[in-house]
mmCIF file of C-alpha atoms in Angstrom:
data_model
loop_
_atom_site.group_PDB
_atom_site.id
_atom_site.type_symbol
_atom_site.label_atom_id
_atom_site.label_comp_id
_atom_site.label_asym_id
_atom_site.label_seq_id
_atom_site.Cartn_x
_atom_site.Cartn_y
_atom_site.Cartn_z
ATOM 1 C CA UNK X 1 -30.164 5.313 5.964
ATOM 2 C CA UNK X 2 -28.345 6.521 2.831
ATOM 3 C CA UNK X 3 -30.437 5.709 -0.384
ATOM 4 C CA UNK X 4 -28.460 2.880 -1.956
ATOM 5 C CA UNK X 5 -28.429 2.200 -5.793
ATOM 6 C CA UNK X 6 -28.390 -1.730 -6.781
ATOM 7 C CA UNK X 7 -26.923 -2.406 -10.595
ATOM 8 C CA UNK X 8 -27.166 -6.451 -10.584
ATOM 9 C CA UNK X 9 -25.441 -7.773 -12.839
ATOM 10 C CA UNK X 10 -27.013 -8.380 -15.985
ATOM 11 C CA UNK X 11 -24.111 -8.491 -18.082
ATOM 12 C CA UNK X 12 -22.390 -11.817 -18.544
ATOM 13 C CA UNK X 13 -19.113 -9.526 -20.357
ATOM 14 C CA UNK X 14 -18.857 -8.225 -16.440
ATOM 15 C CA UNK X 15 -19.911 -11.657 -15.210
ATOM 16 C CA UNK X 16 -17.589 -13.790 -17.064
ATOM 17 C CA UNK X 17 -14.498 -11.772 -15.768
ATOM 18 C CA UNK X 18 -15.123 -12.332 -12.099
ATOM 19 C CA UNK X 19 -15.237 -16.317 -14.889
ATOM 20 C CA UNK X 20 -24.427 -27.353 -10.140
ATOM 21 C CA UNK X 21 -24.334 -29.984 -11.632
ATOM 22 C CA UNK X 22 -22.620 -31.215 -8.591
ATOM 23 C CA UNK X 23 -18.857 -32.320 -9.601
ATOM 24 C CA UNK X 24 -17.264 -34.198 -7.293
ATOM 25 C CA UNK X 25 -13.647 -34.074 -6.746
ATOM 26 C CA UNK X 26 -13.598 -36.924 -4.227
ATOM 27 C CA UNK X 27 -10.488 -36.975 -1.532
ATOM 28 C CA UNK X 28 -8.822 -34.480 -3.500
ATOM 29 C CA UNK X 29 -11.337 -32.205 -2.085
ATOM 30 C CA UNK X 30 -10.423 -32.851 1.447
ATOM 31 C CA UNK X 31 -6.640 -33.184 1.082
ATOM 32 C CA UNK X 32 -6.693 -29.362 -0.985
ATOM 33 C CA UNK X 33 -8.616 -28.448 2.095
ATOM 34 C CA UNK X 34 -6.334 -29.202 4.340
ATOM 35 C CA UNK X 35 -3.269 -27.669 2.410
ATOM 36 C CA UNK X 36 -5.144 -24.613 2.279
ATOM 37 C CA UNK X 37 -5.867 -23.499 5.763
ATOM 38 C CA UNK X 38 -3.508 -25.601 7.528
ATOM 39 C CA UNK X 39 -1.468 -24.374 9.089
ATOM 40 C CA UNK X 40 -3.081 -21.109 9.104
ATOM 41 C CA UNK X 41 0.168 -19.094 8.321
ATOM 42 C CA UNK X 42 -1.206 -19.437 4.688
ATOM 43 C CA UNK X 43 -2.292 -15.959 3.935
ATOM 44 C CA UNK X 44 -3.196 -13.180 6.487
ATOM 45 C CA UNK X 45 -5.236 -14.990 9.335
ATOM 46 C CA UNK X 46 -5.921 -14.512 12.671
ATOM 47 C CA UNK X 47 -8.380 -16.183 14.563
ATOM 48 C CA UNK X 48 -9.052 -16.026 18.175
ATOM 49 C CA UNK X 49 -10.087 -20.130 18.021
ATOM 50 C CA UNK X 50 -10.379 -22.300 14.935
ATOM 51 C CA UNK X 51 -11.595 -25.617 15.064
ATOM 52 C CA UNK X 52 -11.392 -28.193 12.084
ATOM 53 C CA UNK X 53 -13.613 -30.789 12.026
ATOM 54 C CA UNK X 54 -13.461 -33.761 9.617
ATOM 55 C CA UNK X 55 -14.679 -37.326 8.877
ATOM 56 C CA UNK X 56 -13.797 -39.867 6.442
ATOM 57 C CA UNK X 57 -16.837 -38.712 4.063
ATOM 58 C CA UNK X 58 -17.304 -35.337 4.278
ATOM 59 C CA UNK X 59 -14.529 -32.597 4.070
ATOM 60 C CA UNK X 60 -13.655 -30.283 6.769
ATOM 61 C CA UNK X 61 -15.618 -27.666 8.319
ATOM 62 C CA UNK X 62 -14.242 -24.235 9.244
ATOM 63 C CA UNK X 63 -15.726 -22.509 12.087
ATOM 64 C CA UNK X 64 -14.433 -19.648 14.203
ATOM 65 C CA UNK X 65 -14.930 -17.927 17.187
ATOM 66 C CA UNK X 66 -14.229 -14.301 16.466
ATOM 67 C CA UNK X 67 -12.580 -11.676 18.315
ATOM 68 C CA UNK X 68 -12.548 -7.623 17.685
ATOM 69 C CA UNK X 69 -9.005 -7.916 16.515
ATOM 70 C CA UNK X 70 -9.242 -11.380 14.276
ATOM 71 C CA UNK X 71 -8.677 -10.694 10.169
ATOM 72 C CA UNK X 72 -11.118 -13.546 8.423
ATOM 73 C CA UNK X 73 -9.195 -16.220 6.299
ATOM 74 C CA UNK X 74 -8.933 -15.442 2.653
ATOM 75 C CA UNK X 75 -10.535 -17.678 0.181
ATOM 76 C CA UNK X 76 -7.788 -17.942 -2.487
ATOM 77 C CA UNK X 77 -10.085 -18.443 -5.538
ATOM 78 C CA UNK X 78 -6.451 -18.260 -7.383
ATOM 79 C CA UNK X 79 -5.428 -21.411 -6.115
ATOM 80 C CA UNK X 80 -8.898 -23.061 -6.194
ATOM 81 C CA UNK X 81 -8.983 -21.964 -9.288
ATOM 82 C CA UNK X 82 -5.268 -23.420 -10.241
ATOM 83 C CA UNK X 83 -5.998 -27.119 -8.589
ATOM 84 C CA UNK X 84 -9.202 -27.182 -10.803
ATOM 85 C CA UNK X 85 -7.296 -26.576 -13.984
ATOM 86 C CA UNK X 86 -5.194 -29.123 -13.085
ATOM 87 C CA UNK X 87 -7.794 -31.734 -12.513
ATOM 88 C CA UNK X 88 -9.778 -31.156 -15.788
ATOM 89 C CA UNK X 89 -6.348 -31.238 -17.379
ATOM 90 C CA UNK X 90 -6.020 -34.987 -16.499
ATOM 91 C CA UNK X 91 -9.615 -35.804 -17.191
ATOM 92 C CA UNK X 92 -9.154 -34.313 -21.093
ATOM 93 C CA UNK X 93 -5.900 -36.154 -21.530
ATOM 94 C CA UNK X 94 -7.395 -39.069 -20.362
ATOM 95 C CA UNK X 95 -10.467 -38.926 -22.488
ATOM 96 C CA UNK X 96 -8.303 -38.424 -25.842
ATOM 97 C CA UNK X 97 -6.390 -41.087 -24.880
ATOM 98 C CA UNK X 98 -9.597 -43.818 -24.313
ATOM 99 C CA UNK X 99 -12.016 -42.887 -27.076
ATOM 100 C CA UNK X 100 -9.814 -39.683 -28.950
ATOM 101 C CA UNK X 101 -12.253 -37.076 -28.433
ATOM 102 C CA UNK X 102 -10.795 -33.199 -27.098
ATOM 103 C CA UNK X 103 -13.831 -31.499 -26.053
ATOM 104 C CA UNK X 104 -14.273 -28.208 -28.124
ATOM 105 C CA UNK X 105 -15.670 -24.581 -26.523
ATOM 106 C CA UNK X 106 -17.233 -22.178 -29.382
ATOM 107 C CA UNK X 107 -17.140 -18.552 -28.762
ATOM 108 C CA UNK X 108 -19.358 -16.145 -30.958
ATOM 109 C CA UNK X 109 -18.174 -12.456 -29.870
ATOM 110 C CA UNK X 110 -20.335 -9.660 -31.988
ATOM 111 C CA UNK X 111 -18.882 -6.027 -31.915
ATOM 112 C CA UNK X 112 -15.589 -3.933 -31.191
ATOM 113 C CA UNK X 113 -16.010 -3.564 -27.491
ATOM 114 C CA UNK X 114 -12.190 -4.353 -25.594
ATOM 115 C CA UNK X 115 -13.985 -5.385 -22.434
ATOM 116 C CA UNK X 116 -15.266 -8.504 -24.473
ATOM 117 C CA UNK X 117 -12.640 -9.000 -26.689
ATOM 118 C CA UNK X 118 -10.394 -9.342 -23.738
ATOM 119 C CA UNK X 119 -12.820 -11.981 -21.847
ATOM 120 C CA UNK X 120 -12.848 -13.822 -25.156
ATOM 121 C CA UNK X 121 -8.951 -13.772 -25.116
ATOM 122 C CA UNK X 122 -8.672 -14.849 -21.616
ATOM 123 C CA UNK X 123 -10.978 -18.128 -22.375
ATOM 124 C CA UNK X 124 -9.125 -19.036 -24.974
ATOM 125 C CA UNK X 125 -5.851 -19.122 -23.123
ATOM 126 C CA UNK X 126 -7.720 -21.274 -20.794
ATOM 127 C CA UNK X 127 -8.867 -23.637 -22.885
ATOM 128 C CA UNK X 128 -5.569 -23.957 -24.150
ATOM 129 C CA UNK X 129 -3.809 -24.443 -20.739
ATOM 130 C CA UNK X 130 -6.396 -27.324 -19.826
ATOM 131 C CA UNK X 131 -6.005 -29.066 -23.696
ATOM 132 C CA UNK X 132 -9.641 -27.926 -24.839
ATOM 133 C CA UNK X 133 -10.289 -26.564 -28.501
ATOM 134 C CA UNK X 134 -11.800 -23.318 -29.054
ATOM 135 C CA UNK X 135 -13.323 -22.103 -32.082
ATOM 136 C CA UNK X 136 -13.864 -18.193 -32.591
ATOM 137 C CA UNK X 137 -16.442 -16.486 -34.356
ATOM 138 C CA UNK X 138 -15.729 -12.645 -34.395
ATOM 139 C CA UNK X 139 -18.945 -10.631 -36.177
ATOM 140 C CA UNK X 140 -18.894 -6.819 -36.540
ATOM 141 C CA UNK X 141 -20.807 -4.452 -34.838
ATOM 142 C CA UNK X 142 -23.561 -4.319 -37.395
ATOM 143 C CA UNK X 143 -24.210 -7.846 -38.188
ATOM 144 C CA UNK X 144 -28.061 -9.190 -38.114
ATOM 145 C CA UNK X 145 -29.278 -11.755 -35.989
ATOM 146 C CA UNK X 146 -29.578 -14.291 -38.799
ATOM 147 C CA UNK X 147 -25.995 -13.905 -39.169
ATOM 148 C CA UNK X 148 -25.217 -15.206 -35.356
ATOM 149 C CA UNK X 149 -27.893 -17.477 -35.371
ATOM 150 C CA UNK X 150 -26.249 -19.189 -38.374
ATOM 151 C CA UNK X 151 -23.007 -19.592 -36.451
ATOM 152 C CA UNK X 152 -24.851 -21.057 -33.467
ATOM 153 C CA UNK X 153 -26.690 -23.212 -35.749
ATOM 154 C CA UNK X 154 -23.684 -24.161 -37.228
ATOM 155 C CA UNK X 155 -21.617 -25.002 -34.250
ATOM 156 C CA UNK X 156 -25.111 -26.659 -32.414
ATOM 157 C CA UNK X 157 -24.733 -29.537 -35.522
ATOM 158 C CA UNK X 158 -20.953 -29.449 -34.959
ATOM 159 C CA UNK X 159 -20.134 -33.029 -32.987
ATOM 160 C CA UNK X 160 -16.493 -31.373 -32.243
ATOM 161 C CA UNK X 161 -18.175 -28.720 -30.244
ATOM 162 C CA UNK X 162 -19.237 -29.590 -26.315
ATOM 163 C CA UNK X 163 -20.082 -26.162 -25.721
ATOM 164 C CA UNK X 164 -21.485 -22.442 -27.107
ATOM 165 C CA UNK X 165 -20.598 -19.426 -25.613
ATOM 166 C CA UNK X 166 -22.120 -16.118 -26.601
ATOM 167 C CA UNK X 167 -20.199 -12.975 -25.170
ATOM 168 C CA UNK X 168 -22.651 -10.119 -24.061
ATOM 169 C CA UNK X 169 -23.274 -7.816 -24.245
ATOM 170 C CA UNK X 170 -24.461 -7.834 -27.555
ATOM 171 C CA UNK X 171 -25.456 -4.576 -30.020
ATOM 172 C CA UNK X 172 -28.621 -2.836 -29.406
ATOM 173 C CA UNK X 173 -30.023 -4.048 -32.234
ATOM 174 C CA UNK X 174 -29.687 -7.753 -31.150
ATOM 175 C CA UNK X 175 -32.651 -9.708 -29.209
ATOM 176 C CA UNK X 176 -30.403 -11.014 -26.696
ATOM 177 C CA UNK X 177 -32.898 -14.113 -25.472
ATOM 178 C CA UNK X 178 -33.637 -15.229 -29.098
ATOM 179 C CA UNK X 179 -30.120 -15.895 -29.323
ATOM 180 C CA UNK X 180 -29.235 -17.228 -26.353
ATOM 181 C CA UNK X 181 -32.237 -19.252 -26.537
ATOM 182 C CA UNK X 182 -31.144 -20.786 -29.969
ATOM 183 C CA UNK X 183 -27.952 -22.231 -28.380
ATOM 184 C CA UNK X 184 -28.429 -26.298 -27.528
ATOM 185 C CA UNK X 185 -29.328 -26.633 -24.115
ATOM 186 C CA UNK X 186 -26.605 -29.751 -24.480
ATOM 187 C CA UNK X 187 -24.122 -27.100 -25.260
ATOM 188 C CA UNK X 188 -25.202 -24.517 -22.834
ATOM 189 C CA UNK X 189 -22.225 -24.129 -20.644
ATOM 190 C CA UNK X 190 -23.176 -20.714 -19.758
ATOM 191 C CA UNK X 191 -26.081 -21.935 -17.611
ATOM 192 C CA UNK X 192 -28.350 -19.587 -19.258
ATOM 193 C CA UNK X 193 -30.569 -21.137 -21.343
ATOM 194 C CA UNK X 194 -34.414 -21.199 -19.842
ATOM 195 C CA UNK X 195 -35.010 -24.825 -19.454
ATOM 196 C CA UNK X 196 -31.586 -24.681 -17.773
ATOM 197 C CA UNK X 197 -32.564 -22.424 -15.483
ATOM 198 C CA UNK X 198 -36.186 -23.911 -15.172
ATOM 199 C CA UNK X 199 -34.667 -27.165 -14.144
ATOM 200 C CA UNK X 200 -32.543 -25.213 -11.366
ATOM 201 C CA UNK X 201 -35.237 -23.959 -9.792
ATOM 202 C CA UNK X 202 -37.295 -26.906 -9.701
ATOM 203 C CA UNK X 203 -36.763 -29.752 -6.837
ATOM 204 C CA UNK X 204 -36.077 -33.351 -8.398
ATOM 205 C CA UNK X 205 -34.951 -32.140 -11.516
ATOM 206 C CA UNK X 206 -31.092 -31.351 -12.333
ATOM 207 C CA UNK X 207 -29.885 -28.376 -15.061
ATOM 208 C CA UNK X 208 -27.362 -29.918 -17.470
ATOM 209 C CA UNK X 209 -25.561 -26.841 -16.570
ATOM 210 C CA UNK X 210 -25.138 -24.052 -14.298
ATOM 211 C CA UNK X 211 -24.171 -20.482 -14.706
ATOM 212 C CA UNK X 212 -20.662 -20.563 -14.097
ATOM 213 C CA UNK X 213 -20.077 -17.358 -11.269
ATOM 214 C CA UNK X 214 -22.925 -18.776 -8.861
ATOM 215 C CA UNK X 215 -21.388 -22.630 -9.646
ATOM 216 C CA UNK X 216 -17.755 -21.309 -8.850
ATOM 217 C CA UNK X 217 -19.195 -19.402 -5.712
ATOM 218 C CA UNK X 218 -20.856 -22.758 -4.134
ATOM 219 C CA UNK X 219 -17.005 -24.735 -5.375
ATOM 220 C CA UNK X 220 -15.280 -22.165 -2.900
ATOM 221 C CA UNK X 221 -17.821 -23.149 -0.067
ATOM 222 C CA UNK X 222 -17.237 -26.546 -0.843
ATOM 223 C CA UNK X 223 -13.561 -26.500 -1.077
ATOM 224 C CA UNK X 224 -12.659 -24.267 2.294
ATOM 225 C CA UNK X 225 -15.166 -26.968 4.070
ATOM 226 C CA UNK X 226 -18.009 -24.196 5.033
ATOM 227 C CA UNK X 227 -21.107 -25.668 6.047
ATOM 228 C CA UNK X 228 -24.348 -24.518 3.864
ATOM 229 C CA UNK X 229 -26.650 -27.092 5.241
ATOM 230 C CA UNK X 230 -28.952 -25.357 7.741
ATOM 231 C CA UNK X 231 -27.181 -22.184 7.578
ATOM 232 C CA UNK X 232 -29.357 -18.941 6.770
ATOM 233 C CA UNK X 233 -28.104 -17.301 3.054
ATOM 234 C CA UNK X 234 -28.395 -13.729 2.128
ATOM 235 C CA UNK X 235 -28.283 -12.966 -1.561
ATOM 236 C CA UNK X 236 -27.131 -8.982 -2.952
ATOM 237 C CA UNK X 237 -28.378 -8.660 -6.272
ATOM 238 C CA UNK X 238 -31.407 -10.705 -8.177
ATOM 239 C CA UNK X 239 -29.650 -10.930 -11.617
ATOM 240 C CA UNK X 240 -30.386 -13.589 -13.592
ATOM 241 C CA UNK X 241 -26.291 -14.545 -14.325
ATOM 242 C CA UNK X 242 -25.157 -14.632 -10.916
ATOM 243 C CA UNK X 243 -27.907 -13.867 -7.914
ATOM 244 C CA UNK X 244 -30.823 -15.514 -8.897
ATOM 245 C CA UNK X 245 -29.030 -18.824 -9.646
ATOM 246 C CA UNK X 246 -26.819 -18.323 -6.510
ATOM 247 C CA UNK X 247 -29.896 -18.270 -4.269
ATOM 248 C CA UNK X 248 -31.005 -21.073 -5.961
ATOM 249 C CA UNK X 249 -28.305 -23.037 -5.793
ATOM 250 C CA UNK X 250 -27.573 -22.395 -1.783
ATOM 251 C CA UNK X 251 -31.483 -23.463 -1.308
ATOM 252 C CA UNK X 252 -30.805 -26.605 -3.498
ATOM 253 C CA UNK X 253 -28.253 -26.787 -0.326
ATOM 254 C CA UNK X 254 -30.307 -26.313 2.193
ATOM 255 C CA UNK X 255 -29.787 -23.147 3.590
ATOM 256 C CA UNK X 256 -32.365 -20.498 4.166
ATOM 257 C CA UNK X 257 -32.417 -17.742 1.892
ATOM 258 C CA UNK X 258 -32.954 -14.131 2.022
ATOM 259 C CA UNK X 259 -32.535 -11.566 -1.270
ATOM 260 C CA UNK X 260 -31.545 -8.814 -0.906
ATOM 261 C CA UNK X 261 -32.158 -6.262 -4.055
ATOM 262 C CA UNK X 262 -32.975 -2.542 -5.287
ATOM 263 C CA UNK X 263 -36.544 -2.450 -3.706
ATOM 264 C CA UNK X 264 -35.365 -4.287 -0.063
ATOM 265 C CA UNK X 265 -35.989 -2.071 2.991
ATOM 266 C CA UNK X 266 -33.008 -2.021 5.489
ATOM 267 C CA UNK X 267 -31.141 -4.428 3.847
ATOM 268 C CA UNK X 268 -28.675 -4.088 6.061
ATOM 269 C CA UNK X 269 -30.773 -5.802 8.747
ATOM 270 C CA UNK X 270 -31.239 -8.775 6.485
ATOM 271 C CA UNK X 271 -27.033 -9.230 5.750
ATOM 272 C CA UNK X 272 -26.793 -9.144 9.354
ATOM 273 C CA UNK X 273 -28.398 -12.172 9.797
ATOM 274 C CA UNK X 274 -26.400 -14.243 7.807
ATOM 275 C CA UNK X 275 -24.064 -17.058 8.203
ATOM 276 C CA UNK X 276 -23.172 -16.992 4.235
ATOM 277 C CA UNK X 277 -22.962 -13.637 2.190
ATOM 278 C CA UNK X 278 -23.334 -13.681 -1.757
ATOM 279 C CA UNK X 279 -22.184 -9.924 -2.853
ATOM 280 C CA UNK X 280 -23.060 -8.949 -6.503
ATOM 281 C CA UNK X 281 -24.616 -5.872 -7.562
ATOM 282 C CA UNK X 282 -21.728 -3.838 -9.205
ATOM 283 C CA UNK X 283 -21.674 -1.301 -6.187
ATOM 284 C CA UNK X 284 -17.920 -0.731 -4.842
ATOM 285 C CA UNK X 285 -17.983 -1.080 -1.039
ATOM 286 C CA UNK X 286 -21.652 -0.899 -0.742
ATOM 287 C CA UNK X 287 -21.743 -3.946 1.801
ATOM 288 C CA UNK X 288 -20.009 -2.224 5.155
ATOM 289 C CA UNK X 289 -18.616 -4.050 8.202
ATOM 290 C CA UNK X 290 -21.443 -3.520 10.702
ATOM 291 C CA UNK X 291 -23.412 -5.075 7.737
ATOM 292 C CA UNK X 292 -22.159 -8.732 8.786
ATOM 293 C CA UNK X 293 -22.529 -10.497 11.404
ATOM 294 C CA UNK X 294 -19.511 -11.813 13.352
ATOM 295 C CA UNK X 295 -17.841 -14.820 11.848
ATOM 296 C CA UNK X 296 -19.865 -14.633 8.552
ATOM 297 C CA UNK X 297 -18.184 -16.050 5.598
ATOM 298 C CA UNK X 298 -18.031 -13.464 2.248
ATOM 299 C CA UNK X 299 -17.971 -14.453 -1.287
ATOM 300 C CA UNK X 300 -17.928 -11.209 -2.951
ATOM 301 C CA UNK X 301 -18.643 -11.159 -7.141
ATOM 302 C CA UNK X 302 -18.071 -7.598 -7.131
ATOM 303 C CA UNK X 303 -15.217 -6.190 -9.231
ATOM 304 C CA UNK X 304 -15.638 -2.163 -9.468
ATOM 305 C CA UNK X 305 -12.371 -0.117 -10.736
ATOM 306 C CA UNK X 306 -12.189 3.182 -8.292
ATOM 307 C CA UNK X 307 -10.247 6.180 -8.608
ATOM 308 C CA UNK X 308 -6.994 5.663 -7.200
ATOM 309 C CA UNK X 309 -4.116 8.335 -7.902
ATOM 310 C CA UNK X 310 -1.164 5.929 -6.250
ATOM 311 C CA UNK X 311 -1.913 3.571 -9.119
ATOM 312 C CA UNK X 312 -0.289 3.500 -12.407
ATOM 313 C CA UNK X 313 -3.732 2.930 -13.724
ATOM 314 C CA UNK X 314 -5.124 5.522 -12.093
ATOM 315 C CA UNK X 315 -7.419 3.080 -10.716
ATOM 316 C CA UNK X 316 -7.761 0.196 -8.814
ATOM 317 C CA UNK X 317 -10.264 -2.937 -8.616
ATOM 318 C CA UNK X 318 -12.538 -3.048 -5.355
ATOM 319 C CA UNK X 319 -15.876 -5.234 -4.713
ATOM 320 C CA UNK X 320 -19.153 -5.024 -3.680
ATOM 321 C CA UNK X 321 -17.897 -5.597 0.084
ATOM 322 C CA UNK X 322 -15.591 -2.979 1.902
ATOM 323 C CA UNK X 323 -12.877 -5.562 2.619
ATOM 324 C CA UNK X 324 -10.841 -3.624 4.556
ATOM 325 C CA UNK X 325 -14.163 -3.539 7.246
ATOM 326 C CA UNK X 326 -15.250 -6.891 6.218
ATOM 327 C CA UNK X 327 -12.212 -8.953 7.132
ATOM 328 C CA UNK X 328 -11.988 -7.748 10.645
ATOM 329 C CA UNK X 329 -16.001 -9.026 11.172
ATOM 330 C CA UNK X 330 -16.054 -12.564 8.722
ATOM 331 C CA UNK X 331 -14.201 -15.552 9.636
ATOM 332 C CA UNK X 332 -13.362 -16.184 5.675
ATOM 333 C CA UNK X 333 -13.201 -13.634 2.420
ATOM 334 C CA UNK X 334 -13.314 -13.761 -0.902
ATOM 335 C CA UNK X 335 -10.385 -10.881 -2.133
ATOM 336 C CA UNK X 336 -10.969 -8.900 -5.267
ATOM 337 C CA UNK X 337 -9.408 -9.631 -7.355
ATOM 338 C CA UNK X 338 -8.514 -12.921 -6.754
ATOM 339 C CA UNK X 339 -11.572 -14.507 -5.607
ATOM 340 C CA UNK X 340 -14.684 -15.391 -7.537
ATOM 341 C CA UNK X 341 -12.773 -14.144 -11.146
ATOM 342 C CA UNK X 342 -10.267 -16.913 -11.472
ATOM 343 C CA UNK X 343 -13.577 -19.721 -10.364
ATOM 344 C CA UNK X 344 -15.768 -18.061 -13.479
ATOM 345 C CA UNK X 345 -13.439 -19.520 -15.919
ATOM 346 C CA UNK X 346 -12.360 -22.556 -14.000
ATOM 347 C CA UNK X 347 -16.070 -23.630 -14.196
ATOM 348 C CA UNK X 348 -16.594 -22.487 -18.093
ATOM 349 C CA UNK X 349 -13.865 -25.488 -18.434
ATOM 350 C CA UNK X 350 -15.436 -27.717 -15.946
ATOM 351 C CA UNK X 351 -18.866 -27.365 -18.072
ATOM 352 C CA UNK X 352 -17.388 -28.007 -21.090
ATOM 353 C CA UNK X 353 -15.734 -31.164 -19.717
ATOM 354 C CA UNK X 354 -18.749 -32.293 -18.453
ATOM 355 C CA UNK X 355 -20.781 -31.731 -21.587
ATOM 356 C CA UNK X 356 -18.423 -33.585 -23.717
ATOM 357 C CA UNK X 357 -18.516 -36.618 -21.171
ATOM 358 C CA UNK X 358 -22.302 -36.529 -21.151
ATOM 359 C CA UNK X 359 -22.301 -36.639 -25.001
ATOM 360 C CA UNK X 360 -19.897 -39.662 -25.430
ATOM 361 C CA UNK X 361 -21.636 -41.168 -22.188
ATOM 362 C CA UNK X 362 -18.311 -41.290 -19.808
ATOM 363 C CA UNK X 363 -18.392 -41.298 -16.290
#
């Protein structure tokens, strides 16, 4: 076999782009469900049998029987994304209305890099779409720790704030888990804070947050119906922003995991087994179709730009999975882009939400 290089992602700037405590979206779930793969004319689909099954309490599950010719269903993180929006929407109109709170996201962005600048751009219009305040603290390049650590100080004390959000990468020079460490684990919508994380791993005990990729990878299971309970898991990448919590949080749903990272023999042989794929190591097309096994569902984190002459860009966006192979094995696909991106920011709001509920002790 071909050696393969891994690059997990490590970098929340790369993670955020592709931007559990266990919300529940009650019926709306189900009836979204239901308006996205029925009929089946939505998107590209062609299945050789579908079956939907569904009961009054849990939403419905998608399972396939696949043929050599099928093309898997795609998982429109877009619209996920969109019907999310529109549900936190209501919930922060209807919190200033009872008790006049807006809940308030901080960004601290250090440095001239356009990659970040851009992320931090595209939260704020989000927070703006959904009615939540943002506050923006833009440092240069060569600012000291005790400069951002003031700001998150400041903005930890600040009761309009619900959540800090530090954009990395940050400069060389910068300790990167001092800082992120000094952010209140109340305010930790990124997920990333240890104890966070701690509490993750641990059974019985539940994170105030989670980081937002892995959480807005487990929402599109939830919301296209796909049974994780009992199902065996396999994991690409071991990063602490999006694979480690993602195998943690499929185990917190019972399935049976497998990782699969830079020093895994044949890892092929391990994807192969799996009902559920979790693609994110930074590696366009590294995942291949005879990599999955028949009627596997995808959710690929991967966004990779590749040389491509035919666009203006002179490039175009792929993922970790070679979709064009993929989608004639899976039963259901996460596009890129289109997928996992839109979720990453859907759930930054959905934290944020949830921490200023927590703090003013709403349901």
């Amino acid at each position: 076999m071909a050696s393969i290089t891994f690059t997990d992602y490590a970098s929340s700037a790369t993670a955020r782009l592709l931007p559990f405590t266990g919300t529940n979206f009650g019926s709306n779930r189900v009836v979204f469900f239901r308006r996205l793969v029925n009929p089946l004319s939505v998107r590209t689909t062609s299945f050789r049998s579908l079956t939907i099954r569904s009961s009054s309490t849990s939403p419905p599950v998608l399972t396939a029987a696949m043929g050599s010719e099928a093309v898997a269903k795609v998982i429109d993180g877009k619209l996920v994304a969109k019907k999310i929006r529109e549900e936190i929407t209501a919930e922060v109109s209807k919190m200033k209305d009872e008790i006049g709170v807006v809940p308030g996201l901080a960004v601290i962005l250090v440095g001239e890099r356009k990659d970040s600048a851009t992320y931090v751009r595209n939260k704020k219009k989000a927070c703006e779409s959904v009615g939540i305040n943002s506050f923006e603290v833009h440092l240069p390049e060569d600012s000291s720790e005790e400069e951002v650590l003031k700001f998150i100080s400041g903005f930890n004390d600040d009761p309009s704030v619900h959540g800090i959000l530090v954009q990395l990468p940050l400069p060389s020079h910068m300790n990167e888990q001092k800082i992120l460490n000094a952010v209140s684990i109340e305010k930790d919508v990124d997920g990333f804070h240890p104890l966070n994380i701690g509490r993750l791993a641990m059974r019985g005990r539940e994170p105030l947050f989670v980081p937002c990729t892995p959480k807005g990878c487990i929402e599109l299971l939830h919301r296209y119906g796909v049974k994780i309970k009992g199902k065996r898991a396999a994991v690409i990448g071991r990063s602490n922003i999006v694979g480690m919590p993602a195998a943690l949080l499929l185990q917190r749903e019972d399935a049976t995991i497998s990782i699969v990272h830079s020093r895994t023999k044949n890892p092929e042989e391990i994807t192969r087994q799996a009902d559920i794929i979790i693609a994110a190591v930074g590696q366009p097309n590294m995942v291949k179709g005879n990599w999955i096994k028949p009627g596997a569902v995808i959710i690929d984190v991967g966004i990779n730009p590749v040389e491509d002459s035919k666009s203006a860009r002179g490039y175009r966006l792929v993922g970790d999975v070679c979709y064009e192979e993929a989608c004639k094995v899976a039963s259901a696909i996460t596009p890129v882009p289109g997928g996992v991106g839109p979720m990453t920011i859907a759930m930054l709001l959905s934290n944020t939400l949830s921490s200023a509920k927590r703090i003013h002790n709403l349901q």
